[in-house]
PDB file of C-alpha atoms in Angstrom:
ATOM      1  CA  UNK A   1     255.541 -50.005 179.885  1.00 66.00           C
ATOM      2  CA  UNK A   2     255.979 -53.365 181.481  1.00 74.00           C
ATOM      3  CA  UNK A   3     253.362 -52.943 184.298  1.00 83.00           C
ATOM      4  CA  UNK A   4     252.756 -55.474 187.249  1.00 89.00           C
ATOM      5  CA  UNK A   5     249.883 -55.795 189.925  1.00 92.00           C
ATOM      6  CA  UNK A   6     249.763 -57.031 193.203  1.00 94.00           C
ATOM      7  CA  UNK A   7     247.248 -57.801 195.142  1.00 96.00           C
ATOM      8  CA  UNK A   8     245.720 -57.529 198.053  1.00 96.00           C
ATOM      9  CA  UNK A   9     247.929 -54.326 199.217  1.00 93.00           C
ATOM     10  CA  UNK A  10     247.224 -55.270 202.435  1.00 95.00           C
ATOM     11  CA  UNK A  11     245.744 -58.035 204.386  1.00 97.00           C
ATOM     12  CA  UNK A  12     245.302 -59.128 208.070  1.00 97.00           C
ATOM     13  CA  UNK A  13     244.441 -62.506 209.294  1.00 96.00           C
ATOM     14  CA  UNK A  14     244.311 -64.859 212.256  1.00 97.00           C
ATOM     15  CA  UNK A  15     247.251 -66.935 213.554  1.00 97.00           C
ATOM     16  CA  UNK A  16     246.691 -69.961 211.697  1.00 97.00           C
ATOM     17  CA  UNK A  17     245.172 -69.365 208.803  1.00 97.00           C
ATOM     18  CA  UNK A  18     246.250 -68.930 205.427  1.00 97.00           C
ATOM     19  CA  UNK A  19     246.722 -65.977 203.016  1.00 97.00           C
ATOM     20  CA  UNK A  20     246.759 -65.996 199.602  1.00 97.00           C
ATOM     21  CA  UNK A  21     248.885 -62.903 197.447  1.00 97.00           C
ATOM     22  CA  UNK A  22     248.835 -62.632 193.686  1.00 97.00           C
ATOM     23  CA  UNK A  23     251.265 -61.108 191.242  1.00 95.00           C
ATOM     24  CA  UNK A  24     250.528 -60.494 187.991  1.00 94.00           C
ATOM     25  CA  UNK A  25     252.136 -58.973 185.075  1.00 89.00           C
ATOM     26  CA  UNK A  26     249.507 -57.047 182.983  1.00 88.00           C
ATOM     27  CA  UNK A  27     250.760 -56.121 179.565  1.00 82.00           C
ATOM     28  CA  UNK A  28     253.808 -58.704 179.327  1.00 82.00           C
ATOM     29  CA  UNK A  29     255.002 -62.524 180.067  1.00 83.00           C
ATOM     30  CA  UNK A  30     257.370 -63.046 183.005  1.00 83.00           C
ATOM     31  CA  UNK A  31     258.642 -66.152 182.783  1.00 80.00           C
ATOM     32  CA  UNK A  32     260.293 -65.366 185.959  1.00 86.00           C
ATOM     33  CA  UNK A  33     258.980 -63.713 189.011  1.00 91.00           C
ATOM     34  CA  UNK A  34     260.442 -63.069 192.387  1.00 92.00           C
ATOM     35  CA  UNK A  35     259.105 -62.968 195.489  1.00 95.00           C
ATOM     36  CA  UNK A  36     260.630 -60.144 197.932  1.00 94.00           C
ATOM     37  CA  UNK A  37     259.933 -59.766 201.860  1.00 95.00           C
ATOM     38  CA  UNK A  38     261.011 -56.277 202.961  1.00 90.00           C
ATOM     39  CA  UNK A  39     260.881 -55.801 206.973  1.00 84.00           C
ATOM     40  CA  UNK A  40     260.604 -52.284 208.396  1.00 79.00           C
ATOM     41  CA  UNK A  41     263.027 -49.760 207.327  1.00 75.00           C
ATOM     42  CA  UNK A  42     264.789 -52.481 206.166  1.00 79.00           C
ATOM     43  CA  UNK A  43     266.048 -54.050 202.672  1.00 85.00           C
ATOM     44  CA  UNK A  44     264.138 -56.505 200.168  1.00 88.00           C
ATOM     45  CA  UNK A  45     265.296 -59.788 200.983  1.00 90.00           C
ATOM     46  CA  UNK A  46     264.490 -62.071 197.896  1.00 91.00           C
ATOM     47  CA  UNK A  47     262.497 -65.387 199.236  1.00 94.00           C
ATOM     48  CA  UNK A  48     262.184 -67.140 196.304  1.00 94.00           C
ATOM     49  CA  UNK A  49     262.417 -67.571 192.565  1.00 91.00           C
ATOM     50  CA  UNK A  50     259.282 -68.487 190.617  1.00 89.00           C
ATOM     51  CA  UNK A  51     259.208 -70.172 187.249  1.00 84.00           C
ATOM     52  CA  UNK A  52     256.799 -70.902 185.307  1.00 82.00           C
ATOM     53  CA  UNK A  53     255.147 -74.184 184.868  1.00 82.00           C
ATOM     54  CA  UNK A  54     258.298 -75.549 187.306  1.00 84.00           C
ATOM     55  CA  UNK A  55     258.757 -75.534 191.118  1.00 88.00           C
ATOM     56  CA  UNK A  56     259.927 -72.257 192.864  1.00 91.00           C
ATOM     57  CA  UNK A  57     263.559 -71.733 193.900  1.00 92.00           C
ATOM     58  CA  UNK A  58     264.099 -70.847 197.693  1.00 94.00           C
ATOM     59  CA  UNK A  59     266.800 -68.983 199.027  1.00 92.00           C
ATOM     60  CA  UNK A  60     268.482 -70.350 202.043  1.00 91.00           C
ATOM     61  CA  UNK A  61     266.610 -70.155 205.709  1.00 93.00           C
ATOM     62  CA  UNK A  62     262.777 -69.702 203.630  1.00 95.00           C
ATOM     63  CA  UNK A  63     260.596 -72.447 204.170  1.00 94.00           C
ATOM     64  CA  UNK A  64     259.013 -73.983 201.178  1.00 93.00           C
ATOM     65  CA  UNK A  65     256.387 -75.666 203.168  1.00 95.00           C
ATOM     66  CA  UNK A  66     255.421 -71.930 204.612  1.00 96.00           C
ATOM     67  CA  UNK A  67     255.737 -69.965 201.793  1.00 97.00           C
ATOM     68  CA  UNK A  68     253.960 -72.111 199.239  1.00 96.00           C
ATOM     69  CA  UNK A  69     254.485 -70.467 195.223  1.00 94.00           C
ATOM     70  CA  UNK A  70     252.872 -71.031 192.603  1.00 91.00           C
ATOM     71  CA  UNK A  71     253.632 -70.075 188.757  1.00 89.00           C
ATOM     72  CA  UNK A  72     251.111 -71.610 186.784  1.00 82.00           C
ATOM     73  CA  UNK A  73     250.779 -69.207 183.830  1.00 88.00           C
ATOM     74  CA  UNK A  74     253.100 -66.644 181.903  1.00 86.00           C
ATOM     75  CA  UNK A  75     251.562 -63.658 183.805  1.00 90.00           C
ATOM     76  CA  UNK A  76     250.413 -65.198 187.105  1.00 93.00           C
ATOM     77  CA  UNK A  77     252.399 -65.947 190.343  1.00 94.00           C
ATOM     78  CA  UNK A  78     250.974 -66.618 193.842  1.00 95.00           C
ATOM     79  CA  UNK A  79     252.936 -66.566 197.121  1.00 97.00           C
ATOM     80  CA  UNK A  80     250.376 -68.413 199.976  1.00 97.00           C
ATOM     81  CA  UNK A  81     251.850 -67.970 203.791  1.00 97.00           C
ATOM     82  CA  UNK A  82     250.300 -70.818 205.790  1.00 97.00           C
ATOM     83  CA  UNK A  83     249.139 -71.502 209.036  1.00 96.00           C
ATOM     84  CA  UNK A  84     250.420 -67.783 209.702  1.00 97.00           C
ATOM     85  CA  UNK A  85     251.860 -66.515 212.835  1.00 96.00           C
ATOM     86  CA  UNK A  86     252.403 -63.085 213.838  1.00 96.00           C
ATOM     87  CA  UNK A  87     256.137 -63.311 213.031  1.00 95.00           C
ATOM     88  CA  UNK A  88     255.265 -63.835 209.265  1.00 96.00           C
ATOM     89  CA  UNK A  89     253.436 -60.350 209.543  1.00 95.00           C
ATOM     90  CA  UNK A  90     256.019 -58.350 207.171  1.00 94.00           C
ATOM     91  CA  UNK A  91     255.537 -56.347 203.632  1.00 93.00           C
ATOM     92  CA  UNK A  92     255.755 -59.073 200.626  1.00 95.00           C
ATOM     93  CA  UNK A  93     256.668 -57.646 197.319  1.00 94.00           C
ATOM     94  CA  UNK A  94     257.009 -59.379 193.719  1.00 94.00           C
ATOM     95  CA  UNK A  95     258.657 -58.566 191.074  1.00 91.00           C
ATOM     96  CA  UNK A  96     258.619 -59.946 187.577  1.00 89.00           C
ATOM     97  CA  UNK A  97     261.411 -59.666 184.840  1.00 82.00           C
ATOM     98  CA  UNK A  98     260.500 -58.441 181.553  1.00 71.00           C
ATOM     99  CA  UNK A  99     262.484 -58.088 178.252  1.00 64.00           C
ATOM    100  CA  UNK A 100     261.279 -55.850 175.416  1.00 55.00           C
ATOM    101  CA  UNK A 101     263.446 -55.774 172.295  1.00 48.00           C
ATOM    102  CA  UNK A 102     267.124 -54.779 174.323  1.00 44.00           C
ATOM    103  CA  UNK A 103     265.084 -53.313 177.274  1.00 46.00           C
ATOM    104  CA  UNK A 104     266.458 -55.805 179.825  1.00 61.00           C
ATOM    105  CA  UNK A 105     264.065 -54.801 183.344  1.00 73.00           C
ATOM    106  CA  UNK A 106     262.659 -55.643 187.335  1.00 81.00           C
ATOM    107  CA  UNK A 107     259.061 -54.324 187.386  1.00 85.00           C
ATOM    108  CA  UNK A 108     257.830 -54.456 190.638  1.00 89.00           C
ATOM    109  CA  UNK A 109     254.167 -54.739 192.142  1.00 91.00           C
ATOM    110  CA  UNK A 110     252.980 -52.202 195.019  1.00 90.00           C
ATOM    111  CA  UNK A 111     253.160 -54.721 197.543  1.00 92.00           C
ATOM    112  CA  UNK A 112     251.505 -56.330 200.091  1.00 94.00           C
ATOM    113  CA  UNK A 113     251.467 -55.542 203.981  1.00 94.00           C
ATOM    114  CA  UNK A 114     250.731 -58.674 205.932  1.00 96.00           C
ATOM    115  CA  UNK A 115     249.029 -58.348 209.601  1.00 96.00           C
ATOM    116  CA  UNK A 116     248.736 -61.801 211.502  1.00 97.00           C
ATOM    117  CA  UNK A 117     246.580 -61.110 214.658  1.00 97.00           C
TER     118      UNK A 117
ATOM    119  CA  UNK B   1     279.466 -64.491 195.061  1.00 74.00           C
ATOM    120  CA  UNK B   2     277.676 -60.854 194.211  1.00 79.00           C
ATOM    121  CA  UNK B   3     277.330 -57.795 196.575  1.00 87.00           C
ATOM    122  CA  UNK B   4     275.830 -54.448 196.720  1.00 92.00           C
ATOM    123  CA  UNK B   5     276.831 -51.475 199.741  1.00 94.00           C
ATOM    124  CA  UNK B   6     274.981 -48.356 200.149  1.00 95.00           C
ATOM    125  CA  UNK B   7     277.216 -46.949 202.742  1.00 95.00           C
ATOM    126  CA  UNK B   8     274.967 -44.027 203.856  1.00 95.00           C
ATOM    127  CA  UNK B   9     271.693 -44.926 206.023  1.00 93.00           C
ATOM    128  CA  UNK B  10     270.404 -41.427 206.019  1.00 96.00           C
ATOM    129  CA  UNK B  11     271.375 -38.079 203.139  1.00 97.00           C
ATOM    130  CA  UNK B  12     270.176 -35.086 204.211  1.00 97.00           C
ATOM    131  CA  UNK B  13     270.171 -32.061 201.359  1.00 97.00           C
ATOM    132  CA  UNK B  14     268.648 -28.575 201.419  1.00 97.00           C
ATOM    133  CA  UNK B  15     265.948 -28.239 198.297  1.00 97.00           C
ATOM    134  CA  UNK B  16     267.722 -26.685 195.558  1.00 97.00           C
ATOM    135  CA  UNK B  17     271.302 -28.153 196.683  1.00 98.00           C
ATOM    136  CA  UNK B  18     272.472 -31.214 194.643  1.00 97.00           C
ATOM    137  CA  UNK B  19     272.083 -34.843 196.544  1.00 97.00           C
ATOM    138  CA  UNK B  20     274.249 -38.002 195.827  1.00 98.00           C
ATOM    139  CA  UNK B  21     273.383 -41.119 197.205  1.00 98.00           C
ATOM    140  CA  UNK B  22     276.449 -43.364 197.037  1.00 98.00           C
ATOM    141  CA  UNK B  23     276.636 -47.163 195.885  1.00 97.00           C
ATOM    142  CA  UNK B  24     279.218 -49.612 195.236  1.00 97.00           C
ATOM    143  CA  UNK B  25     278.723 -53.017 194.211  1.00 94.00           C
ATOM    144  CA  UNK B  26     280.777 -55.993 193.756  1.00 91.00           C
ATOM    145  CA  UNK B  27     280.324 -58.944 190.817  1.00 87.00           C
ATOM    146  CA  UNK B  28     281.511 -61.656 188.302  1.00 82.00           C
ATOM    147  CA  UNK B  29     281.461 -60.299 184.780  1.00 83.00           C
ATOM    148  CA  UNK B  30     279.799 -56.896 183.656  1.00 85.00           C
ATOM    149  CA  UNK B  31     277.176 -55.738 186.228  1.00 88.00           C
ATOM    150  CA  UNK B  32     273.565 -55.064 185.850  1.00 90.00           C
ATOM    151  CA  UNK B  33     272.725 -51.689 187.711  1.00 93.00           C
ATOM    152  CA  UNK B  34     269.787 -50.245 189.293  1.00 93.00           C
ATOM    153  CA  UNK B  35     268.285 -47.272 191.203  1.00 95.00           C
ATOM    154  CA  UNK B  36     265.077 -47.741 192.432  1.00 93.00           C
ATOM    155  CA  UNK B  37     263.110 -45.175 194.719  1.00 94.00           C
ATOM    156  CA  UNK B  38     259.978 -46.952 197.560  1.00 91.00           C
ATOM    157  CA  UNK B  39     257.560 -44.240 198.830  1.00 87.00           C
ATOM    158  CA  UNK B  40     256.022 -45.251 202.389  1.00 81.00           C
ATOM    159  CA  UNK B  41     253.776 -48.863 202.378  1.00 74.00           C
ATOM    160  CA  UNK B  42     254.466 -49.026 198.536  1.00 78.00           C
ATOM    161  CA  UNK B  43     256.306 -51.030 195.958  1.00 79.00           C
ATOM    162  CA  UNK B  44     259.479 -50.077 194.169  1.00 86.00           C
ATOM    163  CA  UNK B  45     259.965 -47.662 191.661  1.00 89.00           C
ATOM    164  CA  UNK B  46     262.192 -48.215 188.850  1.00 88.00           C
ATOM    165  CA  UNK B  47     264.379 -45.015 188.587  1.00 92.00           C
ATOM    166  CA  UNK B  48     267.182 -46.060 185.866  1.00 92.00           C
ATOM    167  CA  UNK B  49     269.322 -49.061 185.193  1.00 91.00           C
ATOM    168  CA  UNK B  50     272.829 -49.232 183.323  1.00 92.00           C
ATOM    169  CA  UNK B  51     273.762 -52.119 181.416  1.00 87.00           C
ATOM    170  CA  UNK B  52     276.165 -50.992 178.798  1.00 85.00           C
ATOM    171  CA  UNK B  53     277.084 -48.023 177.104  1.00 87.00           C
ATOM    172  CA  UNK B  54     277.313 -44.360 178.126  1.00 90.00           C
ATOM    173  CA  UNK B  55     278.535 -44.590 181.910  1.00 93.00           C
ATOM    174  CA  UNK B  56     276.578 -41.754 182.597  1.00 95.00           C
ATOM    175  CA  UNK B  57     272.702 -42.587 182.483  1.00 95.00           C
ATOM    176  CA  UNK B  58     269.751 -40.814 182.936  1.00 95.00           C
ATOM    177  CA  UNK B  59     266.434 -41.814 184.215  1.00 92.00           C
ATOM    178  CA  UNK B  60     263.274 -40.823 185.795  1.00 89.00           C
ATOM    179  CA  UNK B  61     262.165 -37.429 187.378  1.00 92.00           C
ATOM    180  CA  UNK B  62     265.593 -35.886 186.784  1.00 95.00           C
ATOM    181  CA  UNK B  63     267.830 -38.506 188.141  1.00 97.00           C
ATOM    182  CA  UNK B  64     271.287 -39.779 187.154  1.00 97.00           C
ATOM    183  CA  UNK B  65     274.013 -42.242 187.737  1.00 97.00           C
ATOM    184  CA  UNK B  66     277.535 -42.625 186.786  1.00 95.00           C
ATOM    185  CA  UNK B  67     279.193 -45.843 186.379  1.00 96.00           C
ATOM    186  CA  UNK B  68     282.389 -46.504 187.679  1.00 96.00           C
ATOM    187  CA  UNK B  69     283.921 -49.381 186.635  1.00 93.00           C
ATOM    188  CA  UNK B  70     286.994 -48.620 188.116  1.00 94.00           C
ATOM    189  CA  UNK B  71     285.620 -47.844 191.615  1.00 96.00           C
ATOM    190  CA  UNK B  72     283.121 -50.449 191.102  1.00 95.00           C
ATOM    191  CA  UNK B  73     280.221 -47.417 191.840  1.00 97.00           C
ATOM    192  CA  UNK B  74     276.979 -46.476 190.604  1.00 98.00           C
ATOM    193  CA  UNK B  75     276.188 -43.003 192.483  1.00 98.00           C
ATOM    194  CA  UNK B  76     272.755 -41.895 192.043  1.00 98.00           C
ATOM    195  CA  UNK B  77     272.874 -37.931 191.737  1.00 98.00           C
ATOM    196  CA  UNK B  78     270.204 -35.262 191.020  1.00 98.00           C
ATOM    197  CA  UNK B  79     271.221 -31.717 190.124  1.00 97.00           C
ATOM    198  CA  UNK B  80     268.443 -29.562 192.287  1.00 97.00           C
ATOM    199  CA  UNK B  81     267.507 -31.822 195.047  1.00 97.00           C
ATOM    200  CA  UNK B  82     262.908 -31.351 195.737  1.00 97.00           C
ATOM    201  CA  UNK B  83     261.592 -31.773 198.662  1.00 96.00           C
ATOM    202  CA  UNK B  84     258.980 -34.412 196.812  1.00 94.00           C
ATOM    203  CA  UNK B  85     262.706 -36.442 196.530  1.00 96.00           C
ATOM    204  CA  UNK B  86     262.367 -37.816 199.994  1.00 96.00           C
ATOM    205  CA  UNK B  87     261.738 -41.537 200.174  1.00 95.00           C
ATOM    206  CA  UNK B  88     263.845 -44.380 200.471  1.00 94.00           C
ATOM    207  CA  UNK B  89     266.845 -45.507 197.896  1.00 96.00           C
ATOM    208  CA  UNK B  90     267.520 -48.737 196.768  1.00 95.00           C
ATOM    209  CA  UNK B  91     270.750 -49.787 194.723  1.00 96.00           C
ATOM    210  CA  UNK B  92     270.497 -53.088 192.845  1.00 93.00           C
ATOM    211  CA  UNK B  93     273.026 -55.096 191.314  1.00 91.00           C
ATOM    212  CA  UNK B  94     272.589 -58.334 188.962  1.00 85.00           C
ATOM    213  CA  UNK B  95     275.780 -60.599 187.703  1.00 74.00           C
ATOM    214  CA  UNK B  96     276.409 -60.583 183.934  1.00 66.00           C
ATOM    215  CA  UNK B  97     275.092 -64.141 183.996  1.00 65.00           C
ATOM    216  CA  UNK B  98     271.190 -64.961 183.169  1.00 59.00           C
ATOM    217  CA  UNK B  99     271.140 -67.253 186.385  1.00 59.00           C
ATOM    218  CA  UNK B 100     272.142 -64.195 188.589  1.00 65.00           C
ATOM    219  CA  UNK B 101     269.968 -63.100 191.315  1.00 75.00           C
ATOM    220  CA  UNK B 102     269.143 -59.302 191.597  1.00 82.00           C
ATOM    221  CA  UNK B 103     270.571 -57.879 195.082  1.00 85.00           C
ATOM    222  CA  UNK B 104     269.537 -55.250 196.930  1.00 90.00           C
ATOM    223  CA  UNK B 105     271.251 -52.515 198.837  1.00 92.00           C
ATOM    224  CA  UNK B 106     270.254 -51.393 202.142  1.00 91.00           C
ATOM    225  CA  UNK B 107     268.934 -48.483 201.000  1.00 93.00           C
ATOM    226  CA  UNK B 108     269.268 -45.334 201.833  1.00 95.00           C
ATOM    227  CA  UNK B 109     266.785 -42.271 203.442  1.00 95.00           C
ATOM    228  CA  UNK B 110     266.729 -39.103 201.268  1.00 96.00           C
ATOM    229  CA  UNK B 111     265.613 -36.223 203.459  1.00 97.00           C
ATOM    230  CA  UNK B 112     265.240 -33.275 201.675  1.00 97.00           C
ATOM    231  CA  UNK B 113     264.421 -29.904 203.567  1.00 95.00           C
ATOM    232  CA  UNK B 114     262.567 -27.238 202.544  1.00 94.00           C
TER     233      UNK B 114
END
């Protein structure tokens, strides 16, 4: 089946640095990936919408500048947080959309839990 | 502009009793539908999904949902509720156009008791 990988599952940084997450489908070409931050015991709130080989869509209130994505190949997406602050610590989850024949699906990856120290 | 509700924060069902976890959604044109289960610290699960045909669809580890088009709701149900069930729900809906965003319910806490 349509499989996805994310990774790293979890990082922790310093305020001010800059983390890097990637999202990759393994067996199938997402044109479209989406970008997820999920708070505790709380919902997925979609950030963004990444397409390839354009620039990213981003839901109201998400800062582009911040949340920098990148979706330069049919099975590679990359969310980078920068200059991080401790607010930005969160779980970030992507999902990609695959189609196979009338199969019509979200895979998403495992997710990534965020730490900014 | 598109809407999901998962009107219960917490179900609480006695292993071996059947569970429902409710959902009701709201859309332009014919809805895309999914149930998707997160364990703690991990991704989401993919459960089941209706897009057209039999309202009543079947999906992973026993799992089903009814679609209502009348009540505009997708219940997730499971006949003989495990304890291995408990984790946290997640309703989606998608509008029946390709430029609609997927939307995410609140989800909802399965607690099932030994």
């Amino acid at each position: 089946g349509a499989v996805v990988s994310q990774h790293p599952s979890w990082v922790i940084c310093k305020s001010g640095t800059s983390v890097k997450i990637e999202c990759r489908s393994l067996d199938f070409q997402a044109t479209t990936m989406f970008w997820y931050r999920q708070f505790p015991k709380q919902s997925l709130m979609l950030m963004a919408t990444s397409n390839e080989g354009s620039k990213a869509t981003y839901e109201q209130g998400v800062e582009k500048d911040k949340f920098l994505i990148n979706h330069a190949s049919l099975t590679l997406s990359t969310l980078t947080v920068t200059s991080a602050h401790p607010e930005d610590s969160s779980f970030y989850i992507c999902s990609a959309r695959s189609y196979r024949g009338p199969y019509y699906g979200y895979t998403f990856g495992s997710g990534t839990r965020l730490t900014v120290v | 502009a598109q809407s999901v509700a998962q009107p219960e924060d917490q179900v609480n069902v006695a292993e071996g009793n059947p569970l429902t976890v409710k959902c009701t959604y709201s859309v332009s044109g014919n809805p895309y539908l999914f149930w998707y289960v997160q364990y703690p610290n991990r991704g989401l699960q993919f459960l089941l999904k209706y897009i057209t045909g039999d309202n009543l669809v079947k999906g992973s580890y026993g799992f089903e949902a009814e679609f209502n088009k009348s009540q505009t709701s997708f219940h997730l149900k499971k006949p003989s509720a495990l304890v291995s069930d408990s984790a946290l729900y997640f309703c989606a809906v998608r509008g029946g156009s390709s430029a609609s965003k997927i939307i995410f319910g609140s989800g909802t806490r399965l607690s099932i008791r030994p």
